[in-house]
PDB file of C-alpha atoms in Angstrom:
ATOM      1  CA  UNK A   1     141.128  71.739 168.825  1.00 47.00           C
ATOM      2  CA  UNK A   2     137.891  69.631 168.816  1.00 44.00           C
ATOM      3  CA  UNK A   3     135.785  68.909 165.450  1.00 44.00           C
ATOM      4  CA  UNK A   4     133.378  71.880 166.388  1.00 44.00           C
ATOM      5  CA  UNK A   5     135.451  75.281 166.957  1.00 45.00           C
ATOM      6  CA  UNK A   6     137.094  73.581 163.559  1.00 42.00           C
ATOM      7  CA  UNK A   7     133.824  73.822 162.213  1.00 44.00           C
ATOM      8  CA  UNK A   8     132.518  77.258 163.516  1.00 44.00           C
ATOM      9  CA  UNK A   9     135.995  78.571 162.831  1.00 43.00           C
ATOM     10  CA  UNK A  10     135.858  77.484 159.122  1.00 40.00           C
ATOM     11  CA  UNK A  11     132.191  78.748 158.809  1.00 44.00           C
ATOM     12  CA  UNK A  12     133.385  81.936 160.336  1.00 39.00           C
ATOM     13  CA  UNK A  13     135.848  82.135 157.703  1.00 39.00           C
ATOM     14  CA  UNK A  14     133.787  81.594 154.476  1.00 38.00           C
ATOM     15  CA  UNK A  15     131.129  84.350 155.612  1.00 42.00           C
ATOM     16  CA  UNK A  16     134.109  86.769 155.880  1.00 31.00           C
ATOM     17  CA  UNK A  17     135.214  85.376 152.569  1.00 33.00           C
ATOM     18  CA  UNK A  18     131.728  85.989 151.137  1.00 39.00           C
ATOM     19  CA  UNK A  19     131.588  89.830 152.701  1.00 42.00           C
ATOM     20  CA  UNK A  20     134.781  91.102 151.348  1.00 39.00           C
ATOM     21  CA  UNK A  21     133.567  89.453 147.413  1.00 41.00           C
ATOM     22  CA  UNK A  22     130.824  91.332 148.256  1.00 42.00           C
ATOM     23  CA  UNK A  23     132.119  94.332 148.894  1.00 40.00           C
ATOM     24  CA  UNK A  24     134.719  94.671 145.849  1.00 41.00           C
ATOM     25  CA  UNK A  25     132.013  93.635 143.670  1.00 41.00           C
ATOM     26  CA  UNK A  26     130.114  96.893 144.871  1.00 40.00           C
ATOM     27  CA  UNK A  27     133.092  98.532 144.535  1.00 42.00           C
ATOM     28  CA  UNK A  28     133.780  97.359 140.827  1.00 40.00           C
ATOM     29  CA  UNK A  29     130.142  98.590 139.755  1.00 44.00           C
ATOM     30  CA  UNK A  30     130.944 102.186 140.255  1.00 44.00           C
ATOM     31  CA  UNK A  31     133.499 102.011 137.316  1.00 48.00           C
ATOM     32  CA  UNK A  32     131.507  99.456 135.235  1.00 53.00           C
ATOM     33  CA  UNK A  33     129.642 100.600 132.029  1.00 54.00           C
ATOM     34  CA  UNK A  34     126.268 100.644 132.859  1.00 65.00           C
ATOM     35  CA  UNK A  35     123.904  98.154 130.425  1.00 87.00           C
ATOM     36  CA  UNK A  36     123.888  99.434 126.523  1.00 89.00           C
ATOM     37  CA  UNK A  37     120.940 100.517 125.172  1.00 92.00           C
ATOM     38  CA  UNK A  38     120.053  99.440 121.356  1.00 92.00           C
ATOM     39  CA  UNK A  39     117.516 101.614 119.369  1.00 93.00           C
ATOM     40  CA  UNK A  40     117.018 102.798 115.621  1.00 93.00           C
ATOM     41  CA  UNK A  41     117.381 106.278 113.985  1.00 93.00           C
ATOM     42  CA  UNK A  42     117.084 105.476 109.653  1.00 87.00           C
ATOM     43  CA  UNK A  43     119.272 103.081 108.474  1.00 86.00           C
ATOM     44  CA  UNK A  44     121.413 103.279 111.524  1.00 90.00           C
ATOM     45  CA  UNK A  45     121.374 101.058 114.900  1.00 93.00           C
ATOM     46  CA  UNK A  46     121.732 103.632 118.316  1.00 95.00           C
ATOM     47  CA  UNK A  47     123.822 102.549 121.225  1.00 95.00           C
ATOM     48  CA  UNK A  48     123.771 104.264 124.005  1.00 95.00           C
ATOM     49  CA  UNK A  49     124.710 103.737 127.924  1.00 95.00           C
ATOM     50  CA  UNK A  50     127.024 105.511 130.427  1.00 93.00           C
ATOM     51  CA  UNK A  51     130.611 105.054 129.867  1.00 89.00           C
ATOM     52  CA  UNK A  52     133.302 106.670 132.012  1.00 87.00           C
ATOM     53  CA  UNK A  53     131.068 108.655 134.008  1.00 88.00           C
ATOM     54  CA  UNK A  54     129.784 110.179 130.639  1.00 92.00           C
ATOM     55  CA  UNK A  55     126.654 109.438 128.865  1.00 96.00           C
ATOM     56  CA  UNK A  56     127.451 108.228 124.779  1.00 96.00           C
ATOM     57  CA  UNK A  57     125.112 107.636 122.155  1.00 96.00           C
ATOM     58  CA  UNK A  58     126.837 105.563 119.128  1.00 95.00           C
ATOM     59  CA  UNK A  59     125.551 104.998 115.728  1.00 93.00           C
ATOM     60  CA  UNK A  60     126.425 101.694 113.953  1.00 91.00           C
ATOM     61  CA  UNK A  61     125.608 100.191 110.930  1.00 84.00           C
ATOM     62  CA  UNK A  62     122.086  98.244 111.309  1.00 82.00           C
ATOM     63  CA  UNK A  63     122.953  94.230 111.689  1.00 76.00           C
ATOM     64  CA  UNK A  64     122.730  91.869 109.618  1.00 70.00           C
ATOM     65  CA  UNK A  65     125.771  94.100 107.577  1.00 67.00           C
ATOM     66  CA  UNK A  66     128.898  92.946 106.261  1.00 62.00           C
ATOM     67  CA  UNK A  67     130.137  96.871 107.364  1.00 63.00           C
ATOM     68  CA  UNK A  68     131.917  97.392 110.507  1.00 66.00           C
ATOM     69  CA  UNK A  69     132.665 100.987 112.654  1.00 77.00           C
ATOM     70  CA  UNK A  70     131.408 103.492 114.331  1.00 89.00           C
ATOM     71  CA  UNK A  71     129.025 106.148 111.863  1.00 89.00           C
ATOM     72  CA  UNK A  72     128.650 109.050 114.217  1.00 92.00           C
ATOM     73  CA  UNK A  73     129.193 109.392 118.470  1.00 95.00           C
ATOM     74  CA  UNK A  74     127.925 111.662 120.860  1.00 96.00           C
ATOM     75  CA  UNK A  75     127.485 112.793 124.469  1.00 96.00           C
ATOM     76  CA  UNK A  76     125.027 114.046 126.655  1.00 95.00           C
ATOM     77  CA  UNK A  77     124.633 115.050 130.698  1.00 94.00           C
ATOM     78  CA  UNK A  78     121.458 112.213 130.605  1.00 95.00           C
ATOM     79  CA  UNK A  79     121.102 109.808 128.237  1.00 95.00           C
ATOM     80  CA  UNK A  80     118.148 110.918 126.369  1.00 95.00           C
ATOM     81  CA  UNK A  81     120.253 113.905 125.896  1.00 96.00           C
ATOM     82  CA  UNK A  82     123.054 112.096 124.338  1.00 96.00           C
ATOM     83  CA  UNK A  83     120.711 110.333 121.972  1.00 96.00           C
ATOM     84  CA  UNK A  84     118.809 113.273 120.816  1.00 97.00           C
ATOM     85  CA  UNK A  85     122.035 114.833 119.542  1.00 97.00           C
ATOM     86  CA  UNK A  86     123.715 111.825 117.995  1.00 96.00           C
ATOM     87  CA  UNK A  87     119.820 111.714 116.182  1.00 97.00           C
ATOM     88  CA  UNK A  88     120.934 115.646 115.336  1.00 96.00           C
ATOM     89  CA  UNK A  89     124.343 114.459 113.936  1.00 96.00           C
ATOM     90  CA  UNK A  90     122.756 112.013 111.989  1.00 95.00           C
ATOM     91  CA  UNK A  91     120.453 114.124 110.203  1.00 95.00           C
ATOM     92  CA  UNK A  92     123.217 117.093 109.833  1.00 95.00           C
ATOM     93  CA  UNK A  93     124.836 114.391 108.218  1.00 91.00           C
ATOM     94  CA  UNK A  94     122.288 112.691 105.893  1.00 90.00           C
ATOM     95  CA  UNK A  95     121.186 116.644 104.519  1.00 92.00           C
ATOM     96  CA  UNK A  96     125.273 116.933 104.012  1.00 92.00           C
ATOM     97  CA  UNK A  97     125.380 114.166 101.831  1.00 90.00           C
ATOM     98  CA  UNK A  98     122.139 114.885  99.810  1.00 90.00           C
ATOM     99  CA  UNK A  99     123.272 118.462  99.364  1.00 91.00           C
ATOM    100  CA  UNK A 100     126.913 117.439  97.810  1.00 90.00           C
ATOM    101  CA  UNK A 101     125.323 114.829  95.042  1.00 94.00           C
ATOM    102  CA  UNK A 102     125.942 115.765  91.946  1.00 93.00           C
ATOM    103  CA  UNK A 103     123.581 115.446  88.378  1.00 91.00           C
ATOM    104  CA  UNK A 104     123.812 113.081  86.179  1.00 88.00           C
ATOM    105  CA  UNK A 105     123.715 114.222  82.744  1.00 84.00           C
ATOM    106  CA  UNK A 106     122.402 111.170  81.543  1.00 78.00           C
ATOM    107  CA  UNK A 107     119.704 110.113  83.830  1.00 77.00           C
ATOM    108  CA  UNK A 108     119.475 113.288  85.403  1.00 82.00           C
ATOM    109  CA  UNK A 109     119.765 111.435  89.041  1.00 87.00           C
ATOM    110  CA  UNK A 110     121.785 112.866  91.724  1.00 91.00           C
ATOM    111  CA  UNK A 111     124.660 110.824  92.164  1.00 95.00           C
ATOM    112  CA  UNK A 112     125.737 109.986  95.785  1.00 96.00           C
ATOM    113  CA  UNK A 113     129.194 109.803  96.579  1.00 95.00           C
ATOM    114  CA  UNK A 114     131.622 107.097  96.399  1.00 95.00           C
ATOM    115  CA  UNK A 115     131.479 107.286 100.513  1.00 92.00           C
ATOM    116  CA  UNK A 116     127.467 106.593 100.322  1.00 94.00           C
ATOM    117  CA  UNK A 117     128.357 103.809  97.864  1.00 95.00           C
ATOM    118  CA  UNK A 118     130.960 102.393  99.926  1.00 93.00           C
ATOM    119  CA  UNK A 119     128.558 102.642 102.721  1.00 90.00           C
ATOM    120  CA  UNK A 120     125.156 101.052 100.850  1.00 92.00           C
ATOM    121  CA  UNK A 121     127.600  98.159  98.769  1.00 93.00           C
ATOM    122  CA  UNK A 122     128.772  96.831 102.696  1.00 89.00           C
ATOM    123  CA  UNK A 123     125.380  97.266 104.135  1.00 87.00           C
ATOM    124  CA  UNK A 124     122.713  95.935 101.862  1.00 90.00           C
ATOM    125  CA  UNK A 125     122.004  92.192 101.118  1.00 90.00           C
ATOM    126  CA  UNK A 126     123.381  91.631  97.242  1.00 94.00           C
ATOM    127  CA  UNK A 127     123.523  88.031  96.375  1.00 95.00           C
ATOM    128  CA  UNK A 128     126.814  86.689  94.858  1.00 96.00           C
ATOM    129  CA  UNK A 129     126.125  87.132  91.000  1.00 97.00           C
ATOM    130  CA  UNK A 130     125.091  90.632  91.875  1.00 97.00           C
ATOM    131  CA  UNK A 131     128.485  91.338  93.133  1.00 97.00           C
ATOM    132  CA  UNK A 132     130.411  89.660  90.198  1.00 97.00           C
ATOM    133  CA  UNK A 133     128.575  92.017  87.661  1.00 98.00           C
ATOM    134  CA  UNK A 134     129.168  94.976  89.749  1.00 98.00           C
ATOM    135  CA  UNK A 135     132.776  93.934  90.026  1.00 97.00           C
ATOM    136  CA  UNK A 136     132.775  93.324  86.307  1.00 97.00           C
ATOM    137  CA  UNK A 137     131.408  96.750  85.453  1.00 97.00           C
ATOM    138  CA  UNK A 138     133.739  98.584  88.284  1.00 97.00           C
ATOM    139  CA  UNK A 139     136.795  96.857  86.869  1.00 97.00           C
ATOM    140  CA  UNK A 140     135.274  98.069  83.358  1.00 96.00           C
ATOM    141  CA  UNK A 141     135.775 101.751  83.455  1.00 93.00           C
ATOM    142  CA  UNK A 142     134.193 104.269  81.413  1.00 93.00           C
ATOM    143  CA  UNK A 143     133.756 101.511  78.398  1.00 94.00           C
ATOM    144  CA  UNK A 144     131.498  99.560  80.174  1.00 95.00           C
ATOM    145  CA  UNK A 145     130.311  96.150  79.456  1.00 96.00           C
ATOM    146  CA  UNK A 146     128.052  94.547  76.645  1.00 95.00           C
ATOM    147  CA  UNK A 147     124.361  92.777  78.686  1.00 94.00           C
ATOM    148  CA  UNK A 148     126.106  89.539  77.221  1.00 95.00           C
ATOM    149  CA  UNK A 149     129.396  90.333  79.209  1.00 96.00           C
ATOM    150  CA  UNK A 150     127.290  91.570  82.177  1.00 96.00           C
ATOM    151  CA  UNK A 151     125.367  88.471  82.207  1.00 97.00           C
ATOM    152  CA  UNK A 152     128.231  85.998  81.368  1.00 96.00           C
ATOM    153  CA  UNK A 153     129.814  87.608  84.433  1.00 96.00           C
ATOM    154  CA  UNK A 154     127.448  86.586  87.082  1.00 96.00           C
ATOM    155  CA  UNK A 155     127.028  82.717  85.136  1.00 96.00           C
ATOM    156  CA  UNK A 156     123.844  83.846  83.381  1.00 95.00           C
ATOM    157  CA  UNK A 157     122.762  82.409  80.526  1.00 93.00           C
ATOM    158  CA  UNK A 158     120.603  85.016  79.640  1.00 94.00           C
ATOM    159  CA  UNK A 159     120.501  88.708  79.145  1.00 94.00           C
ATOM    160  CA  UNK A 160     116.983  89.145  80.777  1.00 93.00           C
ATOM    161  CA  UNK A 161     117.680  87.589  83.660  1.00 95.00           C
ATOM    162  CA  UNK A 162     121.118  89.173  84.387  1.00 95.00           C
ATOM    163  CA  UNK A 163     119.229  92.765  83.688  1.00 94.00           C
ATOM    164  CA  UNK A 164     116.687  91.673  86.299  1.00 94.00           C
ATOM    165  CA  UNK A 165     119.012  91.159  88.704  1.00 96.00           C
ATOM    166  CA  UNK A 166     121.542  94.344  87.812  1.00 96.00           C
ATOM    167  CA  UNK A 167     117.553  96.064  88.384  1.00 94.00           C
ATOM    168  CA  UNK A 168     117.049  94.810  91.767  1.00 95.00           C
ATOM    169  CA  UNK A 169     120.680  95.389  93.111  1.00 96.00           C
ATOM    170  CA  UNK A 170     119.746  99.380  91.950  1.00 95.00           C
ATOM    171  CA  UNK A 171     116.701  99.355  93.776  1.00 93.00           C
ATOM    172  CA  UNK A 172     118.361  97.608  96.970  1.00 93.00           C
ATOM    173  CA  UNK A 173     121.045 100.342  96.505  1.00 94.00           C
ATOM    174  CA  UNK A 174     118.304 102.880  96.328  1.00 93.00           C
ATOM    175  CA  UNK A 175     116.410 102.139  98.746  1.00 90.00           C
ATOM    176  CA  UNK A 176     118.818 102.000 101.530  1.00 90.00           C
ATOM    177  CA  UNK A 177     120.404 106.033 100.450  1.00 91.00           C
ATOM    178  CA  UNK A 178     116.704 106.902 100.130  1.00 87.00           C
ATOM    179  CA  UNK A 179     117.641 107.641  96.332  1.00 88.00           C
ATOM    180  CA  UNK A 180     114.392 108.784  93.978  1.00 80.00           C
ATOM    181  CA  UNK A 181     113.271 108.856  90.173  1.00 66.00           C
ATOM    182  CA  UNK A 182     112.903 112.684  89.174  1.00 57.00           C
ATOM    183  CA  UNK A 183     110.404 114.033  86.825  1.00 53.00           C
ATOM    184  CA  UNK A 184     113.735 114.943  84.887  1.00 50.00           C
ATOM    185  CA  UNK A 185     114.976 111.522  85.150  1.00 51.00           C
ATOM    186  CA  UNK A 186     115.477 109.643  81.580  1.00 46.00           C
ATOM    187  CA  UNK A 187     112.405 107.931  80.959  1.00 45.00           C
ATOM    188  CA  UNK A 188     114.326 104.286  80.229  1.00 48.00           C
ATOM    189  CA  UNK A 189     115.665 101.608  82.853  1.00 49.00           C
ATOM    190  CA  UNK A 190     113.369 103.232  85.199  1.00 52.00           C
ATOM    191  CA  UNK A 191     113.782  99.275  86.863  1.00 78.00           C
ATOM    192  CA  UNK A 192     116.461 100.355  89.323  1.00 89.00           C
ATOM    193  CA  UNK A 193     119.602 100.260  86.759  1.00 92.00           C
ATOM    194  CA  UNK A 194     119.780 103.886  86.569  1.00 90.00           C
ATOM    195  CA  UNK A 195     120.669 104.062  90.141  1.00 94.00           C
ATOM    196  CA  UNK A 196     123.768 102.171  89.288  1.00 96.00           C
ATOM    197  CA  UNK A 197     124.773 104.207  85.968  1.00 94.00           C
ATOM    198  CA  UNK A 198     123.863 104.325  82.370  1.00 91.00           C
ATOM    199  CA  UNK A 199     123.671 102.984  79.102  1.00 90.00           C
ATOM    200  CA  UNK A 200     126.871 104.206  76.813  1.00 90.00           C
ATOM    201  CA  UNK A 201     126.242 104.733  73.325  1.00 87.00           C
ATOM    202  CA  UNK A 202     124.392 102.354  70.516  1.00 84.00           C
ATOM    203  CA  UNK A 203     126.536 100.903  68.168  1.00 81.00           C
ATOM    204  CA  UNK A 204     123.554 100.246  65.637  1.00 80.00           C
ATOM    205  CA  UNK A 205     120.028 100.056  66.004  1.00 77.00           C
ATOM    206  CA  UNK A 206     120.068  96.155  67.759  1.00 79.00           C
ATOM    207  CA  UNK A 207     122.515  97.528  70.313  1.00 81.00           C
ATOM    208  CA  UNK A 208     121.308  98.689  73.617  1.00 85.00           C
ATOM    209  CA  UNK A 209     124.799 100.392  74.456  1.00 89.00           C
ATOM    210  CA  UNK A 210     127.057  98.671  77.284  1.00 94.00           C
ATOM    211  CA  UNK A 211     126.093  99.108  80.833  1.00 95.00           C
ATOM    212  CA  UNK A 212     128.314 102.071  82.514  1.00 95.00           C
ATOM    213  CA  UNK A 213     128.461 102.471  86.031  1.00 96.00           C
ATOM    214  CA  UNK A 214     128.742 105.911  87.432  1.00 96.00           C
ATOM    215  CA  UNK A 215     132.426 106.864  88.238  1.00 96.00           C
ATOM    216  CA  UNK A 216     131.531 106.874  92.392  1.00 97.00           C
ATOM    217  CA  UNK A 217     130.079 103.682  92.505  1.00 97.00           C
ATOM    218  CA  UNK A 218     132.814 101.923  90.298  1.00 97.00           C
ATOM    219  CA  UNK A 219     135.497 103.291  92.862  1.00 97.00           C
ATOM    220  CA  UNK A 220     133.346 101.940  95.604  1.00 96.00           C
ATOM    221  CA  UNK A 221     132.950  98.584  94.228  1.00 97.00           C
ATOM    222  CA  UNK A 222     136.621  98.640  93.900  1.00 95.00           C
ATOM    223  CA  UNK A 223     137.799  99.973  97.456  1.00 91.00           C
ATOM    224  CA  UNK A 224     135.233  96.742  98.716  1.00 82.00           C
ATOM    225  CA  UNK A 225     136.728  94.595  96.922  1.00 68.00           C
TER     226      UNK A 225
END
């Protein structure tokens, strides 16, 4: 055989190579999951794409989170259509949740539930001494803990600046489950620690009363743990 039908012959056989890749790769694209989709509905990040021949719209918690799984899924003959009711889901969902809070006696705050805790503790952005004194109060129970217990908890050396920081993990907590102050609310710790719980009783007149949190978020605390 001389050096050029080698050459035309191997040519000959890399196109046909080429062709058939070609050709399963269209093949392959029928079945593949078309590009996802990210968006935003609240607190919640939207995926959405076509998967299986099926349109799905998937909410997530929003990154950066520690949480992990899927909050709500749904499906749709387009896309939009798939989004717009997981968006309906959501908001089914979120009026649910407000509904079922209960009243707290002592603040007169509606209390979410230990799933909304669980939820907002995995989601929001509380720094490490945070944490310890919620972990300290959740391991607490009903008694609660003294400021100077609280604080000595997180490695604070002072009651202030533990309370300041209880405060803003409250309003972090807050915040993300859309929690407000009533006009019914106790007028005191209106700084964010009566989304966490309350104070228990004064032992004297120098004695602010230990920190208590509320039953649901203690359980949460614990189940993250």
């Amino acid at each position: 055989m001389t050096r050029s039908n080698t050459e035309t012959r191997m040519a000959t056989g890399r196109d046909l190579f080429k062709d058939k890749n070609k050709k399963k790769g269209s093949e392959r694209s029928s079945d593949t999951p078309s590009a996802i989709q990210l968006g935003e509905h609240g607190r919640y990040q939207i995926k959405s794409g076509r998967l299986s021949g099926e349109y799905v719209a998937r909410a997530f918690p929003k990154p950066p989170t520690n949480a992990r799984g899927m909050i709500a899924e749904a499906r749709g003959a387009t896309e939009e259509a798939a989004i717009a009711a997981l968006h309906d889901i959501i908001d089914a969902r979120e009026i649910s949740r407000t509904d079922d809070r209960r009243t707290d006696e002592t603040t007169g705050l509606a209390v979410p539930s230990t799933e909304e805790f669980v939820e907002a503790v995995a989601q929001v952005a509380l720094s490490r001494p945070q944490r310890a004194m919620l972990t300290a109060l959740a391991l607490a129970n009903d008694e609660g803990l003294s400021e100077v217990r609280v604080a000595s908890a997180a490695g604070y050396k002072s009651n202030a600046s533990a309370n300041r920081a209880l405060a803003s993990a409250g309003l972090l907590i807050a915040s993300y489950l859309s929690l407000e102050a009533t006009q019914d609310a106790a007028t005191s710790d209106h700084d964010g620690t009566m989304f966490l719980g309350y104070r228990g009783r004064q032992r004297n007149d120098e004695d602010p009363g230990n920190w208590i949190l509320h039953a649901e978020l203690r359980e949460a605390v614990r189940s993250a743990g």
